[in-house]
GROMACS .gro file of C-alpha atoms in nm:
model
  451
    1UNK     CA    1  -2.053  -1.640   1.108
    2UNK     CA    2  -1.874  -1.935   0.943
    3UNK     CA    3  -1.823  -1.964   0.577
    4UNK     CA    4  -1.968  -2.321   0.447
    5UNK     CA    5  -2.242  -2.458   0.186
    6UNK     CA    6  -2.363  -2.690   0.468
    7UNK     CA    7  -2.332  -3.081   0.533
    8UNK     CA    8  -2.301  -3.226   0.151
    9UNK     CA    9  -2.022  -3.530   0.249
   10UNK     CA   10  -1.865  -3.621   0.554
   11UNK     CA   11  -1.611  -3.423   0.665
   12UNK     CA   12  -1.241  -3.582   0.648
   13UNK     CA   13  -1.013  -3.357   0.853
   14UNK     CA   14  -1.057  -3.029   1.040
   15UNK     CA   15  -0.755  -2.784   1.103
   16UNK     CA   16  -0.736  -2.498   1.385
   17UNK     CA   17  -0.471  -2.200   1.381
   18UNK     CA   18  -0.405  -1.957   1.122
   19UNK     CA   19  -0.526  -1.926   0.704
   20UNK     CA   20  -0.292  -1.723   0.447
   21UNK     CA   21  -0.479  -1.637   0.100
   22UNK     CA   22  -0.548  -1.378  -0.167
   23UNK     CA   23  -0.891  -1.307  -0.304
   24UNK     CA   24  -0.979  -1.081  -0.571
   25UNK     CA   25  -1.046  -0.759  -0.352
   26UNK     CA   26  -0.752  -0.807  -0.167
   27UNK     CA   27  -0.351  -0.933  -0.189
   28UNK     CA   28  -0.302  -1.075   0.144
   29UNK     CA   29  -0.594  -1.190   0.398
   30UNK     CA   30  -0.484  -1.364   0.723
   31UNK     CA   31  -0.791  -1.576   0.922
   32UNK     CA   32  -0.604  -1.610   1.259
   33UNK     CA   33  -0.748  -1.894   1.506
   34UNK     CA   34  -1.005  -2.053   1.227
   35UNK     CA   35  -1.096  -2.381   1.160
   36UNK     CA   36  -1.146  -2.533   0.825
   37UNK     CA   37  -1.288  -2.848   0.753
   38UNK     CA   38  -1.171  -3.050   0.420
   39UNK     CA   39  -1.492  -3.353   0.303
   40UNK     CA   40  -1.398  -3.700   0.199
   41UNK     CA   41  -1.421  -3.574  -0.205
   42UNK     CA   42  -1.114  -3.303  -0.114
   43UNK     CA   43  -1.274  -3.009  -0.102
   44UNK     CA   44  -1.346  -2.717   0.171
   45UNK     CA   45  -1.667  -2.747   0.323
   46UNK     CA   46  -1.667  -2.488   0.586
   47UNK     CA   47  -1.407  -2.193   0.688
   48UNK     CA   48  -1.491  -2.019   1.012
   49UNK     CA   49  -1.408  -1.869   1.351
   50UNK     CA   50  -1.248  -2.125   1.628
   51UNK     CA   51  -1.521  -1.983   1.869
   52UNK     CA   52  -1.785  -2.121   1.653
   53UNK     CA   53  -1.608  -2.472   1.701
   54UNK     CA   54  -1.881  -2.619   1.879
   55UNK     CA   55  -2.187  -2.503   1.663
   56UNK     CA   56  -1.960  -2.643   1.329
   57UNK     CA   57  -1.933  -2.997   1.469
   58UNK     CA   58  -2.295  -3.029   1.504
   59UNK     CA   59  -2.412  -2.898   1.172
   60UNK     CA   60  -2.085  -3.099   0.995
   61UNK     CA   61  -2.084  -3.390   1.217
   62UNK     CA   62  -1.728  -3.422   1.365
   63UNK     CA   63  -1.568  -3.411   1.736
   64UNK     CA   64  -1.426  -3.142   1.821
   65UNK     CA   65  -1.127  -3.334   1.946
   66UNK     CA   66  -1.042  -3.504   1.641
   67UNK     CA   67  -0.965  -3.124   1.540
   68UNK     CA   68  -0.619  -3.096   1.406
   69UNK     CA   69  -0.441  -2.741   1.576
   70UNK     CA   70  -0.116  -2.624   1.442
   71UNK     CA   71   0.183  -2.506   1.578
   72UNK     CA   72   0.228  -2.116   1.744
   73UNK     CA   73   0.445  -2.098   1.377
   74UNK     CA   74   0.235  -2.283   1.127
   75UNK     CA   75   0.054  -2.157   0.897
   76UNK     CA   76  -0.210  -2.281   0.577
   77UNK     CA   77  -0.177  -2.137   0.311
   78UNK     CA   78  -0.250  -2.195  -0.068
   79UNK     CA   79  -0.054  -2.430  -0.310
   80UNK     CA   80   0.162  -2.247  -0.524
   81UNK     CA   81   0.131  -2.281  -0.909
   82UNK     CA   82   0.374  -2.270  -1.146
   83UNK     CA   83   0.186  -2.130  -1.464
   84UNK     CA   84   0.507  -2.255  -1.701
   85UNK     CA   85   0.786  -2.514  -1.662
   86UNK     CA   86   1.010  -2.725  -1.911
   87UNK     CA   87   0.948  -3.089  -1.739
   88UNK     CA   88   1.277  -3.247  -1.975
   89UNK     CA   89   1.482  -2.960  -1.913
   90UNK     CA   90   1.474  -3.033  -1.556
   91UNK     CA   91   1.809  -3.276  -1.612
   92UNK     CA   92   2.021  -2.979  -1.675
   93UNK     CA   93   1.863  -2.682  -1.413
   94UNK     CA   94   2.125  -2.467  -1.307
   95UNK     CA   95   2.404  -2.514  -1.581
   96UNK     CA   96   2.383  -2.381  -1.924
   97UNK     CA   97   2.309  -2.043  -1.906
   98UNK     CA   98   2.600  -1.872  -2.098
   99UNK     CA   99   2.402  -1.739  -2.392
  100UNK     CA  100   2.054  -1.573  -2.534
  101UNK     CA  101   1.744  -1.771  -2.548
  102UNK     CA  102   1.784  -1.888  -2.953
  103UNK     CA  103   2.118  -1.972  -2.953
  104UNK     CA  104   2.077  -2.185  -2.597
  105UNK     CA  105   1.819  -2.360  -2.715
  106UNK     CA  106   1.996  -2.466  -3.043
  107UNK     CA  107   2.306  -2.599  -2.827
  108UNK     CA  108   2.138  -2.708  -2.471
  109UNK     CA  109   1.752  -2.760  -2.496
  110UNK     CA  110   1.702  -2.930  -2.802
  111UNK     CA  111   1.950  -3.187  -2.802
  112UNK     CA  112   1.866  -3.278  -2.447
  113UNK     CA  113   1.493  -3.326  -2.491
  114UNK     CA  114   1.584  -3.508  -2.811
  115UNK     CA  115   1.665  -3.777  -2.595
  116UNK     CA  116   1.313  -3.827  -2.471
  117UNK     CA  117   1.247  -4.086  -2.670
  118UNK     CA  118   1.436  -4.295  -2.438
  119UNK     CA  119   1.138  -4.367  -2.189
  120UNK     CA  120   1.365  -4.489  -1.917
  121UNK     CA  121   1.535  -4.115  -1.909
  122UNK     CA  122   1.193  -3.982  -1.919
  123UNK     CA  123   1.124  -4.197  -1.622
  124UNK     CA  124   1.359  -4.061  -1.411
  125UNK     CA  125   1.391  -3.700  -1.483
  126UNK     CA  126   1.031  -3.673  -1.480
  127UNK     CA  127   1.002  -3.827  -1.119
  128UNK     CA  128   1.270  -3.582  -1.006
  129UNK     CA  129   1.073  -3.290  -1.161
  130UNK     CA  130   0.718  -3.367  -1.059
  131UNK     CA  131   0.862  -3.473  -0.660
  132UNK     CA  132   1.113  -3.185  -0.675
  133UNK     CA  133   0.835  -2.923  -0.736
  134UNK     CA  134   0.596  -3.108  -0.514
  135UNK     CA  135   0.833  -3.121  -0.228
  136UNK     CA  136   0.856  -2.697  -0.297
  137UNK     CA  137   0.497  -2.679  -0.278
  138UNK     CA  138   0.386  -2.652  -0.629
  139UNK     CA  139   0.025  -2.803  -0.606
  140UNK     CA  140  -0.074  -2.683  -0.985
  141UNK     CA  141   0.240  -2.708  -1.274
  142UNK     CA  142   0.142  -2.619  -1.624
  143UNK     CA  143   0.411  -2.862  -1.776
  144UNK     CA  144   0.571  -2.847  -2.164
  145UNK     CA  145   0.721  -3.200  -2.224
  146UNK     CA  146   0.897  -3.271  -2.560
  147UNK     CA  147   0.782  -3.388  -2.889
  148UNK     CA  148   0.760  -3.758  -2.769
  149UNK     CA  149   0.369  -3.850  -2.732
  150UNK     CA  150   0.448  -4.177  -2.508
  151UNK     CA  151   0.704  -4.006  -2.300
  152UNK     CA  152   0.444  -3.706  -2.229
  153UNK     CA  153   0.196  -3.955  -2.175
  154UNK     CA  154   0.473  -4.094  -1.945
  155UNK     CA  155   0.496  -3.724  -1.757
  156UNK     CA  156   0.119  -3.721  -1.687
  157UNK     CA  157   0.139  -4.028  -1.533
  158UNK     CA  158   0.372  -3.959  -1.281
  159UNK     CA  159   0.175  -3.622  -1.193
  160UNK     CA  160  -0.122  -3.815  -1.126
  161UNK     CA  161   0.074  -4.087  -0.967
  162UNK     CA  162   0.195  -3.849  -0.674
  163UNK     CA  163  -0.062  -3.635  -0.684
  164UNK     CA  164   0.022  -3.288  -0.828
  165UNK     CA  165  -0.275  -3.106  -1.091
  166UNK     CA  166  -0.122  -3.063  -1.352
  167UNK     CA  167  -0.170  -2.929  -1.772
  168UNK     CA  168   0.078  -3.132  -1.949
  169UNK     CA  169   0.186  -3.075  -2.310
  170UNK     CA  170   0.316  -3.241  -2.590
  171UNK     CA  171   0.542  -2.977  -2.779
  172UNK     CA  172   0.457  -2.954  -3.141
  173UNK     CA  173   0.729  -2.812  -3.400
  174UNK     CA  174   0.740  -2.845  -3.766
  175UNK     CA  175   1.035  -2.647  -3.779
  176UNK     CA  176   1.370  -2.688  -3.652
  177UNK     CA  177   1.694  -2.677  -3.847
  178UNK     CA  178   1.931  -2.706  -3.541
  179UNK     CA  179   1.887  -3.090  -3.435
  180UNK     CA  180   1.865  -3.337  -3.656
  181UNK     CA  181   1.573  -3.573  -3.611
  182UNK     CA  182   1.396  -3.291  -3.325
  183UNK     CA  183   1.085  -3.172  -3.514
  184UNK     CA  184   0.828  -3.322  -3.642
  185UNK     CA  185   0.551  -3.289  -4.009
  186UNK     CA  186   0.307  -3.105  -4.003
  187UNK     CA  187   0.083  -3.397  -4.051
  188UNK     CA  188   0.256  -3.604  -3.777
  189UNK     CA  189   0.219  -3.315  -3.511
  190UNK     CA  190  -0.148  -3.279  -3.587
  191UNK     CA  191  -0.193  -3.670  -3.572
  192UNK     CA  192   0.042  -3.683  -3.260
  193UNK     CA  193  -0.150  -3.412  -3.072
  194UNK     CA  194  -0.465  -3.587  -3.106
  195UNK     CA  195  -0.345  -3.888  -3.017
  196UNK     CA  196  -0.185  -3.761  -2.701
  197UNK     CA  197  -0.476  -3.613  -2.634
  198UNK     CA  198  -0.723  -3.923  -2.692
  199UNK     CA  199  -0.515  -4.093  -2.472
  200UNK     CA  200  -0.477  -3.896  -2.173
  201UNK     CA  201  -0.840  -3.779  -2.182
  202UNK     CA  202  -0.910  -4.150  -2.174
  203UNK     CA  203  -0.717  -4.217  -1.892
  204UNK     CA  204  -0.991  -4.002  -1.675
  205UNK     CA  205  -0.704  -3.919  -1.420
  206UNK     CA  206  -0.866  -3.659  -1.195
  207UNK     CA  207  -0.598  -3.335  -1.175
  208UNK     CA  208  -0.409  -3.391  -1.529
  209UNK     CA  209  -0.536  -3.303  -1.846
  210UNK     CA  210  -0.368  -3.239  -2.176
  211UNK     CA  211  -0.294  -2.886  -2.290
  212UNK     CA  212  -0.213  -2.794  -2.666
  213UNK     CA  213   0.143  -2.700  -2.690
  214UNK     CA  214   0.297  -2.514  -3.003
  215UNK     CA  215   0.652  -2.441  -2.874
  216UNK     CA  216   0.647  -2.112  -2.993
  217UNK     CA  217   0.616  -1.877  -3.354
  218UNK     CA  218   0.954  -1.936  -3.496
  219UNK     CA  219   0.935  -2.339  -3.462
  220UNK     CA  220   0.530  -2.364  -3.600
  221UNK     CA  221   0.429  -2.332  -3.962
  222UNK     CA  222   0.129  -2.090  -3.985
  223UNK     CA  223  -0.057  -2.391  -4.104
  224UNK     CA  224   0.089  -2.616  -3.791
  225UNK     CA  225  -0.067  -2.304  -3.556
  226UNK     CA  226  -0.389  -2.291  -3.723
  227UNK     CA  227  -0.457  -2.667  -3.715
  228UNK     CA  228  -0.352  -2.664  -3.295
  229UNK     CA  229  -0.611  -2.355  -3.283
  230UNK     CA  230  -0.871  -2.563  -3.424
  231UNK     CA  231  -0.754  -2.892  -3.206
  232UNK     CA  232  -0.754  -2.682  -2.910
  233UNK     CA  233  -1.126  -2.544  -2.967
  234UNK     CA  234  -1.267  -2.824  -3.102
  235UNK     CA  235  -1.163  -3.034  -2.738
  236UNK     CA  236  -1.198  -2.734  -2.540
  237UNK     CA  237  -0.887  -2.775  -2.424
  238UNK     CA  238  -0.581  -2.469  -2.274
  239UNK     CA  239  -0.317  -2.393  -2.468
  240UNK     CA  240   0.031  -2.270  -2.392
  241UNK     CA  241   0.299  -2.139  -2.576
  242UNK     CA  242   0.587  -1.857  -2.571
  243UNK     CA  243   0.565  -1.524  -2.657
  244UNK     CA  244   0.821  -1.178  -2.678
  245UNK     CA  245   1.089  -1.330  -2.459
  246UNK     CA  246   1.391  -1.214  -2.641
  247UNK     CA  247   1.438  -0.947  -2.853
  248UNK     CA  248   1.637  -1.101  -3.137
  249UNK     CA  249   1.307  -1.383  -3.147
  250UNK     CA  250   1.020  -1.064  -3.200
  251UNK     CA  251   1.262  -1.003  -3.496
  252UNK     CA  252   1.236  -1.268  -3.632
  253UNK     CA  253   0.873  -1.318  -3.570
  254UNK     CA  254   0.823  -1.030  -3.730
  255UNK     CA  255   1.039  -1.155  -3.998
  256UNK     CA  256   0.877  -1.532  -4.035
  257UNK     CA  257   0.512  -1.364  -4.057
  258UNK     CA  258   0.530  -0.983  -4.199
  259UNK     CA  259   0.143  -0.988  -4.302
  260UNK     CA  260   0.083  -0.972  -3.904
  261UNK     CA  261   0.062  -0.645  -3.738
  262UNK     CA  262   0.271  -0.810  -3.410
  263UNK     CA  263   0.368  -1.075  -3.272
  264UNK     CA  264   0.050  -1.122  -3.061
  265UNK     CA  265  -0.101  -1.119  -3.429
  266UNK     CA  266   0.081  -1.409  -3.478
  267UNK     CA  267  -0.110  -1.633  -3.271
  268UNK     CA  268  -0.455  -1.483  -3.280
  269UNK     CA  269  -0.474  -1.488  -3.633
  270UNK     CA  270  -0.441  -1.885  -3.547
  271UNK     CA  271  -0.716  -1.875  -3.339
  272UNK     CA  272  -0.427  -1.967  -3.029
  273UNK     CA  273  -0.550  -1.678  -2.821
  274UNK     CA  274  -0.840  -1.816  -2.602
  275UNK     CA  275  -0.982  -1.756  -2.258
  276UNK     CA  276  -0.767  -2.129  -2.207
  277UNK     CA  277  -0.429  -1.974  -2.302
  278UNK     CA  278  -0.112  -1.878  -2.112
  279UNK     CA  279   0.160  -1.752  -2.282
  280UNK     CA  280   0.505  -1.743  -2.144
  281UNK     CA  281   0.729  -1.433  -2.088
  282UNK     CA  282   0.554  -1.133  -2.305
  283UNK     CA  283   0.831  -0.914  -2.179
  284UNK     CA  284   0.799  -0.680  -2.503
  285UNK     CA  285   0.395  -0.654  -2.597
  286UNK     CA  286   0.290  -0.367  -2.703
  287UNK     CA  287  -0.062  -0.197  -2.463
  288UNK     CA  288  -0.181  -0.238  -2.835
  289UNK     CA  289  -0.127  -0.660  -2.782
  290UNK     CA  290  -0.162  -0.650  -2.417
  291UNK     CA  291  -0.536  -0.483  -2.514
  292UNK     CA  292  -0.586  -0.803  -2.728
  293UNK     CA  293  -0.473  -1.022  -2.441
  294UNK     CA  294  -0.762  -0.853  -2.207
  295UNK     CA  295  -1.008  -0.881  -2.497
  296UNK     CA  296  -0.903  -1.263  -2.581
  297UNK     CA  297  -0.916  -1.340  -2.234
  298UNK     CA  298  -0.579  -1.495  -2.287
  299UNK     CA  299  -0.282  -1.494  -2.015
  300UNK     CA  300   0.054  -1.443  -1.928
  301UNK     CA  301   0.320  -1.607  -1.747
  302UNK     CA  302   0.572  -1.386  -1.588
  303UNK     CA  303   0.936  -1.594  -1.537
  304UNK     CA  304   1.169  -1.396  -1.403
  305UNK     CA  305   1.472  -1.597  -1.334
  306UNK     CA  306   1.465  -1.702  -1.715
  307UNK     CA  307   1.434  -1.386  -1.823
  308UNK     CA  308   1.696  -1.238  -1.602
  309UNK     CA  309   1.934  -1.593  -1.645
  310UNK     CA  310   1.901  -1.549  -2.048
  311UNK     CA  311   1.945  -1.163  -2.055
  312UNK     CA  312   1.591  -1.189  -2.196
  313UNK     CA  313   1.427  -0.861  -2.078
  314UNK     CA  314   1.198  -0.756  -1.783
  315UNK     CA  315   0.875  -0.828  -1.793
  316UNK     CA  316   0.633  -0.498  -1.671
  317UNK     CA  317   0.427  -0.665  -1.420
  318UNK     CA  318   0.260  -0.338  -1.301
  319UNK     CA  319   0.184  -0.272  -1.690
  320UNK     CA  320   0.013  -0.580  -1.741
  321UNK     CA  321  -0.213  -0.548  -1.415
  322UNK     CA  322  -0.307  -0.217  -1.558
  323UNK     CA  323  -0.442  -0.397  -1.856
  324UNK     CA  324  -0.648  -0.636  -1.644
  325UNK     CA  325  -0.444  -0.889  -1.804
  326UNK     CA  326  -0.480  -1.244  -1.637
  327UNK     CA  327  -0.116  -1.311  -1.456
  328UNK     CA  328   0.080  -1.648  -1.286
  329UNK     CA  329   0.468  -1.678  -1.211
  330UNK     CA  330   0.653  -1.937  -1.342
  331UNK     CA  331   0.950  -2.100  -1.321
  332UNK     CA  332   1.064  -2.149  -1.653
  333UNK     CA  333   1.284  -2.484  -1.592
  334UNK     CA  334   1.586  -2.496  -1.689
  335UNK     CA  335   1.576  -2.134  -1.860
  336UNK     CA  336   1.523  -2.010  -1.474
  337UNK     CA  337   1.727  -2.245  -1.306
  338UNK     CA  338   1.521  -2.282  -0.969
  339UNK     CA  339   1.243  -2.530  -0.970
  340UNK     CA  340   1.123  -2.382  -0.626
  341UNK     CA  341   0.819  -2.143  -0.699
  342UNK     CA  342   0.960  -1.950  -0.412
  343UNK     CA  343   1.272  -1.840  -0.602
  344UNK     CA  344   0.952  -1.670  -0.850
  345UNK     CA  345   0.842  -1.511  -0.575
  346UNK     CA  346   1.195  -1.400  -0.543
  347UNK     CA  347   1.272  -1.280  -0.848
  348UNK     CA  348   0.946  -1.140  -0.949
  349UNK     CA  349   1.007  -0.867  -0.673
  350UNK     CA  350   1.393  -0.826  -0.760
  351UNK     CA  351   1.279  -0.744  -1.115
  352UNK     CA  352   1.008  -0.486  -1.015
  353UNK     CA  353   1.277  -0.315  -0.775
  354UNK     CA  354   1.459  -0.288  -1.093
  355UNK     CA  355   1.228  -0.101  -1.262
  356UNK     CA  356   1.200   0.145  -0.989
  357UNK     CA  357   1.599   0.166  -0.933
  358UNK     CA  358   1.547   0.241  -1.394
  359UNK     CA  359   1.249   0.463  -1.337
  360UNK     CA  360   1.204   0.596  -0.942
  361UNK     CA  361   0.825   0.656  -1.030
  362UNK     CA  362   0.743   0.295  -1.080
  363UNK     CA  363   0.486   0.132  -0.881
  364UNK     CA  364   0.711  -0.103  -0.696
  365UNK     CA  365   0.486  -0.488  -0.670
  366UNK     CA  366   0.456  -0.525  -0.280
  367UNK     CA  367   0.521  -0.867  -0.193
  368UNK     CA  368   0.141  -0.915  -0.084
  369UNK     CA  369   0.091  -0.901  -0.408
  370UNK     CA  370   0.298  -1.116  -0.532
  371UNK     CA  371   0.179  -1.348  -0.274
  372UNK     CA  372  -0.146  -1.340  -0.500
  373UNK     CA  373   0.040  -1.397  -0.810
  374UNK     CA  374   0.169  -1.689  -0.722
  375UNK     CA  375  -0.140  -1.855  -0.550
  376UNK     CA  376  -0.448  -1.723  -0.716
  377UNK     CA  377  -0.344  -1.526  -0.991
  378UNK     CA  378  -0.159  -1.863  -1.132
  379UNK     CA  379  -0.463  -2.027  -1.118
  380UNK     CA  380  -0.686  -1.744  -1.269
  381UNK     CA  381  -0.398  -1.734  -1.541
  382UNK     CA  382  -0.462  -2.173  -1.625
  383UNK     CA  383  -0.826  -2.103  -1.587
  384UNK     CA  384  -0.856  -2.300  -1.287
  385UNK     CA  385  -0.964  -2.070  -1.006
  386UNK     CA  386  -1.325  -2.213  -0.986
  387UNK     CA  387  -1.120  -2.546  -0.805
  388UNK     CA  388  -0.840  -2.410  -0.661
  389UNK     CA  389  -0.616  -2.068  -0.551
  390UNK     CA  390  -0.748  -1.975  -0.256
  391UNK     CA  391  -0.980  -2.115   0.036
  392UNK     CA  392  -1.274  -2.043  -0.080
  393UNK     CA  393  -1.588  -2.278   0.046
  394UNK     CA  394  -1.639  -2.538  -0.260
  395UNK     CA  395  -1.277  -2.495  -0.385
  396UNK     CA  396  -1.056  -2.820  -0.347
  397UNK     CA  397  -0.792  -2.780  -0.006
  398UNK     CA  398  -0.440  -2.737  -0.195
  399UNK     CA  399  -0.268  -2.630   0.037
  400UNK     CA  400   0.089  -2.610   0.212
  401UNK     CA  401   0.089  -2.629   0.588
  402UNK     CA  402   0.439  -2.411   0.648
  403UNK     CA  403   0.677  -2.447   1.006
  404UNK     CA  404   0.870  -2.135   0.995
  405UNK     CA  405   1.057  -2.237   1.316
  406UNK     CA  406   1.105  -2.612   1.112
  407UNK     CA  407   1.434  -2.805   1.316
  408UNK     CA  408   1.742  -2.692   1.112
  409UNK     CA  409   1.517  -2.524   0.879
  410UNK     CA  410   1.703  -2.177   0.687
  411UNK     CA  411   1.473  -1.932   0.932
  412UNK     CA  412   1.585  -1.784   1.236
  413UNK     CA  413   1.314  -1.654   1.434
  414UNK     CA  414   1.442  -1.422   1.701
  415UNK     CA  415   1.104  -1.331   1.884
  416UNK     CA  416   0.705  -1.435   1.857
  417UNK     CA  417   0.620  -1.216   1.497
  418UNK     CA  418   0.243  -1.138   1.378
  419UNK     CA  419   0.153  -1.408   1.070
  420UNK     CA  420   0.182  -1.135   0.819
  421UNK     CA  421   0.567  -1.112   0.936
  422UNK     CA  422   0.632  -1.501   0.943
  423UNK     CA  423   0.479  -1.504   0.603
  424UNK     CA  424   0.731  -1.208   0.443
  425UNK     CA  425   1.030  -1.459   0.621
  426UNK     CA  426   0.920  -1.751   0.431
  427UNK     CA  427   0.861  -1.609   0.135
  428UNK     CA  428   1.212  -1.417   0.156
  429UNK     CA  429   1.399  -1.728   0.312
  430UNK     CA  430   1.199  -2.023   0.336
  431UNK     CA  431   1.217  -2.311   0.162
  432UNK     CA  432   1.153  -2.713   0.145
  433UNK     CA  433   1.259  -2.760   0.447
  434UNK     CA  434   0.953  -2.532   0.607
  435UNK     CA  435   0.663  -2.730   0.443
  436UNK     CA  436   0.513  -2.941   0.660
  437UNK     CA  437   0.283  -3.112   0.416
  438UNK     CA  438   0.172  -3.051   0.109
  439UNK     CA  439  -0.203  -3.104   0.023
  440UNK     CA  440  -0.377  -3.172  -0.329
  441UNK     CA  441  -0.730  -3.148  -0.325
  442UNK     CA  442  -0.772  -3.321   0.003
  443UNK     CA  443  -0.486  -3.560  -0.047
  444UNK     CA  444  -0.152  -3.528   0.124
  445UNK     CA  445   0.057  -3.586  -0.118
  446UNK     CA  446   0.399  -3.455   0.072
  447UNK     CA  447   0.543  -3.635   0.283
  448UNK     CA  448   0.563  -3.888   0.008
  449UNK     CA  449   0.401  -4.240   0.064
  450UNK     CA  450   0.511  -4.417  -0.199
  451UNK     CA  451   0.768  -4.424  -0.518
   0.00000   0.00000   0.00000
């Protein structure tokens, strides 16, 4: 029997062929000759069996030949969501990676997004990002922008205007001896937060919303944190922020606050750890903090091209699962120098056959799994999964319709291969050139319109 909540709004669009998602009981479920039906406010309104065509016209009230059918090597399947990306560092992806995370960002990161007060270069790197990712099929980006309120204000305007959901920060930092002029008061972070935040709220744009963004330990004041924490709660809105990326940085956390017990401490004593909050990297917690995580509610974002590109560390995927800890890929712009959530995919299984080569009685991540990761478990990780991550009746179609057999596309397909086999070839090879369209809550946003 067909999955649907019944006739609410008129149905928009109905596909036929073949549905790729993850749900919580399992990694990798494949729906082969379904239909789905998207309604005029963007959202699924029925999933079911192609036999059952004629009996889901009636009760929806569409034609059965305005149904759209795919191609023998299409498939749907769900947006991808990148659960942590540097928007400004975007202009310098794929150079810059010669050195450790504290000393790069003291010679590359900070004095590039000090020049984000220039709104025209915010302009334009920020339209490369936000179509760049799109065109990849990122659907969802949890975006950290610079210190600059107007210029992230800037950022979450071009998200909305093509389309893409998207958290976007302001970065806060109080402290910051490396660049001149690149950090803010206390007193002007805390009044530049809540003005970026009464601004964007106020701009009622349906998919973006602000997200409270203390860079990380070693560039906040404990008073800085504290005052986010109580920003953050008192708007109910996420927060993001960085955590045990590096070892030389847990040092010094450890250092900078020595009346925490870790640096996990750090943030909860700040009231920063919140069913709303993703925290990049974590590639050294403790169980001890990844316990706290569970009980907090709070998540993490695994980026493994930055931590492999920085000589961070490797994060313990299979660890963190084991916790029950809340997980999303990311792809760490420009510290992982791939925009494409795909390359995460990538990575994330190059780093867990690592571990095994390290320790041959690791549980080696299959890549159903991290098939899951990168759809639904990023949006359990940005607390989004009631709208989006899977098709689910009710959730909002984001969604990536995916050629493998695109013209002059990277895939050769030799022979006619079961879905579960086209998907492992486009997650292993694929790339821009495979996604059809790209769909955000109803809308197509890719192939671009406009801008």
């Amino acid at each position: 029997m067909a999955n649907s909540k019944g006739p609410t709004t008129e149905i928009n669009y109905v596909y036929r062929g073949t549905f790729i998602h993850s749900t919580q009981q399992t990694p990798l479920q494949i729906l082969e000759d379904e239909v789905l039906g998207v309604d005029t406010d963007g959202k699924i309104a029925f999933i079911g069996k192609a036999a059952e065509l004629d009996s889901l016209s009636q009760t929806f009230g569409f034609s059965p030949s305005e149904v759209i059918q795919l191609a023998q090597h299409e498939f749907f399947m769900p947006g991808l969501v990148d659960t942590h990306i540097h928007a400004p560092q975007y202009s310098y992806a794929g150079t810059a990676l010669d050195m450790p995370l504290l000393e790069w960002l003291n010679k590359y990161t900070f004095p590039v997004e000090s020049r984000f007060k220039d709104l025209e270069f915010a302009q334009q790197v920020y339209s490369q990002v936000v179509k760049r990712t799109l065109r990849n099929g990122t659907t969802t980006a949890c975006y950290f922008a610079t210190i600059h309120t107007d210029a992230s204000l800037l950022l979450a305007q071009i998200a909305n205007d093509f389309g893409q959901r998207a958290l976007v920060g302001k970065v806060c930092m109080d402290r910051n001896n490396s660049v001149k002029h690149y950090k803010e008061t206390n007193q002007e972070s805390q009044d530049e937060t809540c003005r970026f935040i009464a601004e964007l709220l106020n701009k009622k744009y349906p998919l973006v919303r602000p997200v409270v963004t203390p860079r990380f330990a070693l560039s906040c004041t404990g008073a800085l944190m504290g005052q986010l924490g109580a920003i953050a709660k008192n708007n109910n809105l996420h927060i993001q922020s960085h955590i045990s990326e590096n070892v030389e940085e847990v040092k010094l956390v450890k250092e900078l606050f020595p009346e925490s017990k870790s640096y996990t401490d750090v943030y909860h004593k700040h009231n920063l750890l919140t069913d709303k909050t993703v925290m990049a990297h974590g590639c050294y917690l403790s169980d001890e903090e990844l316990a706290l995580f569970r009980e907090t509610g709070a998540s993490l974002s695994h980026c493994p091209n930055s931590n492999i590109s920085l000589c961070s560390g490797m994060l313990n995927v299979r660890n963190v699962l084991k916790h029950n800890v809340k997980l999303g890929l990311g792809t760490d712009v420009a510290g992982g120098y791939s925009a494409s959530m795909l390359d995460a995919v990538r990575r994330t299984l190059d780093t867990s056959k690592v571990l095994t080569i390290q320790d041959p009685e690791y549980d080696t991540l299959t890549f159903e799994e991290v098939f899951r990761l990168a759809t639904l478990g990023g949006s359990q990780a940005l607390s989004l999964d009631d709208r989006t991550g899977n098709f689910e009746v009710g959730k909002d179609f984001d969604a990536l319709r995916v050629n493998v057999a695109a013209a002059d596309g990277p895939i050769d397909l030799i022979k006619i291969e079961e879905p579960k086999i086209i998907l492992e070839k486009f997650l292993n090879l694929g790339d821009d050139r495979n996604i059809v369209e790209v769909f955000v809550a109803g809308r197509k946003v890719v192939p671009f319109t406009k801008q």
